[in-house]
Amino acid sequence: MERSKTQTVNELFGNLLEQEPDLHEGLLEQKALLFFKEQLGDYLRDIVNIHITNGTIYIRTYSNALMQTIELSRMDFINEINEHIGAQLIEHIKVSLY
């Protein structure tokens, strides 16, 4: 029995992401959310729900202060997130009060 070429985990994972673009986008979305949550710091406790759909981060909060903070720094957040994940995934951030 012949053995096939041995591949590293990194190579296997890279091949999988090339074959499954939805999986790759999903992983980038999760990476973006984790980074964004880190950037929010203490404001994170004021978030009721946060998710990404079609390049938009949707946030529901009961905090006017958080809503205003995001409104004022929206483009900075978007640029930092996209730079961190290495892709132009996030286009908008929408905040609504709970």
Short mmCIF file of N, CA and C in Angstrom, two decimals:
data_model
loop_
_atom_site.label_atom_id
_atom_site.label_comp_id
_atom_site.label_asym_id
_atom_site.label_seq_id
_atom_site.Cartn_x
_atom_site.Cartn_y
_atom_site.Cartn_z
N MET A 1 0.84 -1.17 0.00
CA MET A 1 0.00 0.00 0.00
C MET A 1 0.89 1.24 0.00
N GLU A 2 0.62 2.14 -0.93
CA GLU A 2 1.40 3.37 -1.00
C GLU A 2 0.76 4.45 -0.13
N ARG A 3 1.62 5.24 0.45
CA ARG A 3 1.14 6.37 1.24
C ARG A 3 1.06 7.59 0.35
N SER A 4 0.04 8.39 0.57
CA SER A 4 -0.06 9.64 -0.18
C SER A 4 0.88 10.66 0.46
N LYS A 5 1.05 11.75 -0.24
CA LYS A 5 1.94 12.81 0.24
C LYS A 5 1.44 13.32 1.60
N THR A 6 2.33 13.42 2.53
CA THR A 6 1.99 13.93 3.85
C THR A 6 1.83 15.44 3.79
N GLN A 7 0.74 15.94 4.40
CA GLN A 7 0.49 17.37 4.44
C GLN A 7 0.42 17.84 5.89
N THR A 8 0.81 19.07 6.08
CA THR A 8 0.70 19.65 7.42
C THR A 8 -0.75 20.04 7.68
N VAL A 9 -1.08 20.24 8.93
CA VAL A 9 -2.42 20.69 9.29
C VAL A 9 -2.72 22.03 8.62
N ASN A 10 -1.73 22.89 8.57
CA ASN A 10 -1.90 24.20 7.94
C ASN A 10 -2.26 24.05 6.47
N GLU A 11 -1.59 23.15 5.77
CA GLU A 11 -1.89 22.91 4.35
C GLU A 11 -3.29 22.34 4.18
N LEU A 12 -3.65 21.38 5.02
CA LEU A 12 -4.98 20.78 4.94
C LEU A 12 -6.07 21.82 5.19
N PHE A 13 -5.86 22.64 6.20
CA PHE A 13 -6.82 23.68 6.55
C PHE A 13 -6.93 24.70 5.43
N GLY A 14 -5.80 25.09 4.86
CA GLY A 14 -5.80 26.03 3.74
C GLY A 14 -6.55 25.48 2.55
N ASN A 15 -6.36 24.20 2.24
CA ASN A 15 -7.08 23.56 1.14
C ASN A 15 -8.58 23.53 1.41
N LEU A 16 -8.95 23.24 2.65
CA LEU A 16 -10.36 23.20 3.01
C LEU A 16 -11.01 24.57 2.83
N LEU A 17 -10.32 25.63 3.26
CA LEU A 17 -10.86 26.98 3.13
C LEU A 17 -11.00 27.39 1.67
N GLU A 18 -10.09 26.94 0.82
CA GLU A 18 -10.20 27.23 -0.62
C GLU A 18 -11.41 26.53 -1.23
N GLN A 19 -11.69 25.34 -0.75
CA GLN A 19 -12.79 24.56 -1.30
C GLN A 19 -14.15 24.98 -0.73
N GLU A 20 -14.15 25.59 0.44
CA GLU A 20 -15.39 25.97 1.12
C GLU A 20 -15.36 27.46 1.48
N PRO A 21 -15.65 28.35 0.53
CA PRO A 21 -15.57 29.79 0.80
C PRO A 21 -16.53 30.27 1.88
N ASP A 22 -17.68 29.60 2.03
CA ASP A 22 -18.61 29.99 3.09
C ASP A 22 -18.02 29.73 4.47
N LEU A 23 -17.28 28.65 4.59
CA LEU A 23 -16.60 28.36 5.85
C LEU A 23 -15.56 29.42 6.15
N HIS A 24 -14.82 29.82 5.14
CA HIS A 24 -13.80 30.86 5.30
C HIS A 24 -14.43 32.16 5.75
N GLU A 25 -15.53 32.55 5.12
CA GLU A 25 -16.22 33.79 5.50
C GLU A 25 -16.76 33.70 6.92
N GLY A 26 -17.29 32.55 7.28
CA GLY A 26 -17.80 32.35 8.64
C GLY A 26 -16.70 32.49 9.69
N LEU A 27 -15.53 31.96 9.38
CA LEU A 27 -14.40 32.08 10.31
C LEU A 27 -13.95 33.54 10.42
N LEU A 28 -13.93 34.26 9.31
CA LEU A 28 -13.58 35.68 9.35
C LEU A 28 -14.60 36.47 10.16
N GLU A 29 -15.88 36.13 10.02
CA GLU A 29 -16.92 36.81 10.80
C GLU A 29 -16.70 36.60 12.29
N GLN A 30 -16.39 35.38 12.68
CA GLN A 30 -16.16 35.10 14.10
C GLN A 30 -14.92 35.83 14.62
N LYS A 31 -13.89 35.87 13.80
CA LYS A 31 -12.67 36.60 14.17
C LYS A 31 -12.98 38.09 14.32
N ALA A 32 -13.79 38.63 13.41
CA ALA A 32 -14.18 40.04 13.46
C ALA A 32 -14.98 40.34 14.73
N LEU A 33 -15.92 39.47 15.06
CA LEU A 33 -16.73 39.68 16.27
C LEU A 33 -15.88 39.63 17.53
N LEU A 34 -14.97 38.69 17.61
CA LEU A 34 -14.10 38.59 18.78
C LEU A 34 -13.25 39.84 18.94
N PHE A 35 -12.68 40.32 17.84
CA PHE A 35 -11.86 41.52 17.89
C PHE A 35 -12.70 42.73 18.30
N PHE A 36 -13.89 42.87 17.70
CA PHE A 36 -14.76 44.00 18.01
C PHE A 36 -15.16 44.00 19.49
N LYS A 37 -15.48 42.82 20.01
CA LYS A 37 -15.83 42.71 21.43
C LYS A 37 -14.68 43.13 22.32
N GLU A 38 -13.46 42.76 21.93
CA GLU A 38 -12.27 43.20 22.69
C GLU A 38 -12.15 44.72 22.68
N GLN A 39 -12.44 45.33 21.53
CA GLN A 39 -12.34 46.78 21.40
C GLN A 39 -13.39 47.51 22.25
N LEU A 40 -14.53 46.89 22.46
CA LEU A 40 -15.59 47.52 23.23
C LEU A 40 -15.31 47.51 24.73
N GLY A 41 -14.49 46.60 25.17
CA GLY A 41 -14.10 46.56 26.58
C GLY A 41 -15.29 46.47 27.52
N ASP A 42 -15.38 47.41 28.47
CA ASP A 42 -16.43 47.40 29.48
C ASP A 42 -17.83 47.59 28.90
N TYR A 43 -17.92 48.19 27.72
CA TYR A 43 -19.23 48.36 27.08
C TYR A 43 -19.86 47.03 26.68
N LEU A 44 -19.08 45.98 26.63
CA LEU A 44 -19.58 44.68 26.21
C LEU A 44 -20.73 44.21 27.08
N ARG A 45 -20.70 44.57 28.35
CA ARG A 45 -21.76 44.15 29.27
C ARG A 45 -23.11 44.79 28.93
N ASP A 46 -23.10 45.87 28.13
CA ASP A 46 -24.33 46.57 27.75
C ASP A 46 -24.95 46.04 26.47
N ILE A 47 -24.33 45.03 25.86
CA ILE A 47 -24.84 44.48 24.60
C ILE A 47 -25.79 43.33 24.89
N VAL A 48 -26.96 43.41 24.28
CA VAL A 48 -27.96 42.35 24.41
C VAL A 48 -27.74 41.29 23.34
N ASN A 49 -27.44 41.73 22.11
CA ASN A 49 -27.22 40.81 20.99
C ASN A 49 -26.26 41.46 20.01
N ILE A 50 -25.40 40.65 19.42
CA ILE A 50 -24.47 41.13 18.39
C ILE A 50 -24.25 39.99 17.40
N HIS A 51 -24.34 40.32 16.10
CA HIS A 51 -24.09 39.33 15.06
C HIS A 51 -23.74 40.04 13.76
N ILE A 52 -23.22 39.27 12.81
CA ILE A 52 -22.86 39.80 11.49
C ILE A 52 -23.72 39.11 10.44
N THR A 53 -24.29 39.93 9.55
CA THR A 53 -25.04 39.42 8.40
C THR A 53 -24.70 40.27 7.19
N ASN A 54 -24.26 39.64 6.13
CA ASN A 54 -23.96 40.33 4.87
C ASN A 54 -23.07 41.55 5.04
N GLY A 55 -22.01 41.43 5.80
CA GLY A 55 -21.05 42.51 5.95
C GLY A 55 -21.45 43.61 6.91
N THR A 56 -22.53 43.41 7.65
CA THR A 56 -22.99 44.40 8.62
C THR A 56 -22.99 43.80 10.01
N ILE A 57 -22.40 44.52 10.96
CA ILE A 57 -22.48 44.12 12.36
C ILE A 57 -23.73 44.77 12.94
N TYR A 58 -24.62 43.93 13.47
CA TYR A 58 -25.85 44.41 14.11
C TYR A 58 -25.69 44.28 15.62
N ILE A 59 -25.98 45.38 16.31
CA ILE A 59 -25.84 45.41 17.77
C ILE A 59 -27.15 45.88 18.37
N ARG A 60 -27.61 45.16 19.37
CA ARG A 60 -28.76 45.61 20.16
C ARG A 60 -28.24 45.88 21.57
N THR A 61 -28.56 47.07 22.06
CA THR A 61 -28.07 47.48 23.37
C THR A 61 -29.13 48.29 24.09
N TYR A 62 -29.01 48.36 25.39
CA TYR A 62 -29.89 49.24 26.16
C TYR A 62 -29.11 50.48 26.64
N SER A 63 -27.89 50.66 26.13
CA SER A 63 -27.02 51.75 26.56
C SER A 63 -26.93 52.85 25.50
N ASN A 64 -27.43 54.02 25.85
CA ASN A 64 -27.29 55.18 24.96
C ASN A 64 -25.82 55.55 24.80
N ALA A 65 -25.05 55.39 25.87
CA ALA A 65 -23.62 55.73 25.82
C ALA A 65 -22.89 54.85 24.81
N LEU A 66 -23.19 53.56 24.81
CA LEU A 66 -22.56 52.65 23.84
C LEU A 66 -22.99 53.02 22.43
N MET A 67 -24.26 53.30 22.26
CA MET A 67 -24.76 53.65 20.93
C MET A 67 -24.04 54.90 20.41
N GLN A 68 -23.88 55.89 21.26
CA GLN A 68 -23.21 57.12 20.85
C GLN A 68 -21.72 56.88 20.56
N THR A 69 -21.08 56.06 21.38
CA THR A 69 -19.66 55.75 21.18
C THR A 69 -19.45 55.08 19.82
N ILE A 70 -20.29 54.13 19.49
CA ILE A 70 -20.16 53.43 18.21
C ILE A 70 -20.47 54.38 17.05
N GLU A 71 -21.50 55.20 17.20
CA GLU A 71 -21.85 56.16 16.15
C GLU A 71 -20.68 57.09 15.84
N LEU A 72 -20.02 57.57 16.89
CA LEU A 72 -18.92 58.53 16.71
C LEU A 72 -17.67 57.89 16.10
N SER A 73 -17.47 56.60 16.37
CA SER A 73 -16.24 55.93 15.92
C SER A 73 -16.51 54.82 14.92
N ARG A 74 -17.65 54.85 14.29
CA ARG A 74 -18.08 53.78 13.37
C ARG A 74 -17.02 53.42 12.32
N MET A 75 -16.53 54.41 11.58
CA MET A 75 -15.56 54.12 10.52
C MET A 75 -14.22 53.64 11.08
N ASP A 76 -13.83 54.16 12.24
CA ASP A 76 -12.60 53.68 12.87
C ASP A 76 -12.73 52.20 13.23
N PHE A 77 -13.88 51.84 13.82
CA PHE A 77 -14.12 50.43 14.17
C PHE A 77 -14.08 49.55 12.91
N ILE A 78 -14.76 49.97 11.86
CA ILE A 78 -14.81 49.18 10.63
C ILE A 78 -13.41 48.99 10.05
N ASN A 79 -12.65 50.06 9.98
CA ASN A 79 -11.28 49.97 9.44
C ASN A 79 -10.39 49.07 10.29
N GLU A 80 -10.49 49.20 11.62
CA GLU A 80 -9.66 48.38 12.51
C GLU A 80 -10.01 46.91 12.41
N ILE A 81 -11.31 46.62 12.35
CA ILE A 81 -11.75 45.22 12.24
C ILE A 81 -11.25 44.61 10.94
N ASN A 82 -11.48 45.30 9.83
CA ASN A 82 -11.06 44.77 8.53
C ASN A 82 -9.54 44.59 8.44
N GLU A 83 -8.82 45.53 9.02
CA GLU A 83 -7.36 45.41 9.04
C GLU A 83 -6.93 44.21 9.87
N HIS A 84 -7.59 44.02 11.01
CA HIS A 84 -7.23 42.91 11.90
C HIS A 84 -7.47 41.55 11.24
N ILE A 85 -8.58 41.41 10.51
CA ILE A 85 -8.88 40.11 9.90
C ILE A 85 -8.26 39.95 8.52
N GLY A 86 -7.72 41.03 7.98
CA GLY A 86 -7.05 40.96 6.68
C GLY A 86 -7.98 40.81 5.50
N ALA A 87 -9.18 41.35 5.63
CA ALA A 87 -10.16 41.28 4.55
C ALA A 87 -11.14 42.45 4.69
N GLN A 88 -11.75 42.81 3.58
CA GLN A 88 -12.75 43.88 3.59
C GLN A 88 -14.14 43.26 3.77
N LEU A 89 -14.36 42.70 4.94
CA LEU A 89 -15.60 41.98 5.23
C LEU A 89 -16.69 42.90 5.78
N ILE A 90 -16.31 43.77 6.71
CA ILE A 90 -17.29 44.61 7.39
C ILE A 90 -17.47 45.92 6.63
N GLU A 91 -18.71 46.23 6.29
CA GLU A 91 -19.02 47.47 5.57
C GLU A 91 -19.81 48.45 6.42
N HIS A 92 -20.63 47.93 7.35
CA HIS A 92 -21.51 48.78 8.16
C HIS A 92 -21.58 48.26 9.59
N ILE A 93 -21.92 49.15 10.49
CA ILE A 93 -22.25 48.79 11.86
C ILE A 93 -23.58 49.48 12.17
N LYS A 94 -24.57 48.71 12.57
CA LYS A 94 -25.88 49.26 12.90
C LYS A 94 -26.20 48.94 14.35
N VAL A 95 -26.55 50.00 15.09
CA VAL A 95 -26.84 49.87 16.51
C VAL A 95 -28.30 50.25 16.74
N SER A 96 -28.99 49.45 17.51
CA SER A 96 -30.36 49.79 17.88
C SER A 96 -30.55 49.57 19.38
N LEU A 97 -31.47 50.35 19.94
CA LEU A 97 -31.75 50.24 21.36
C LEU A 97 -32.72 49.10 21.60
N TYR A 98 -32.50 48.41 22.70
CA TYR A 98 -33.31 47.26 23.08
C TYR A 98 -34.53 47.72 23.83
#
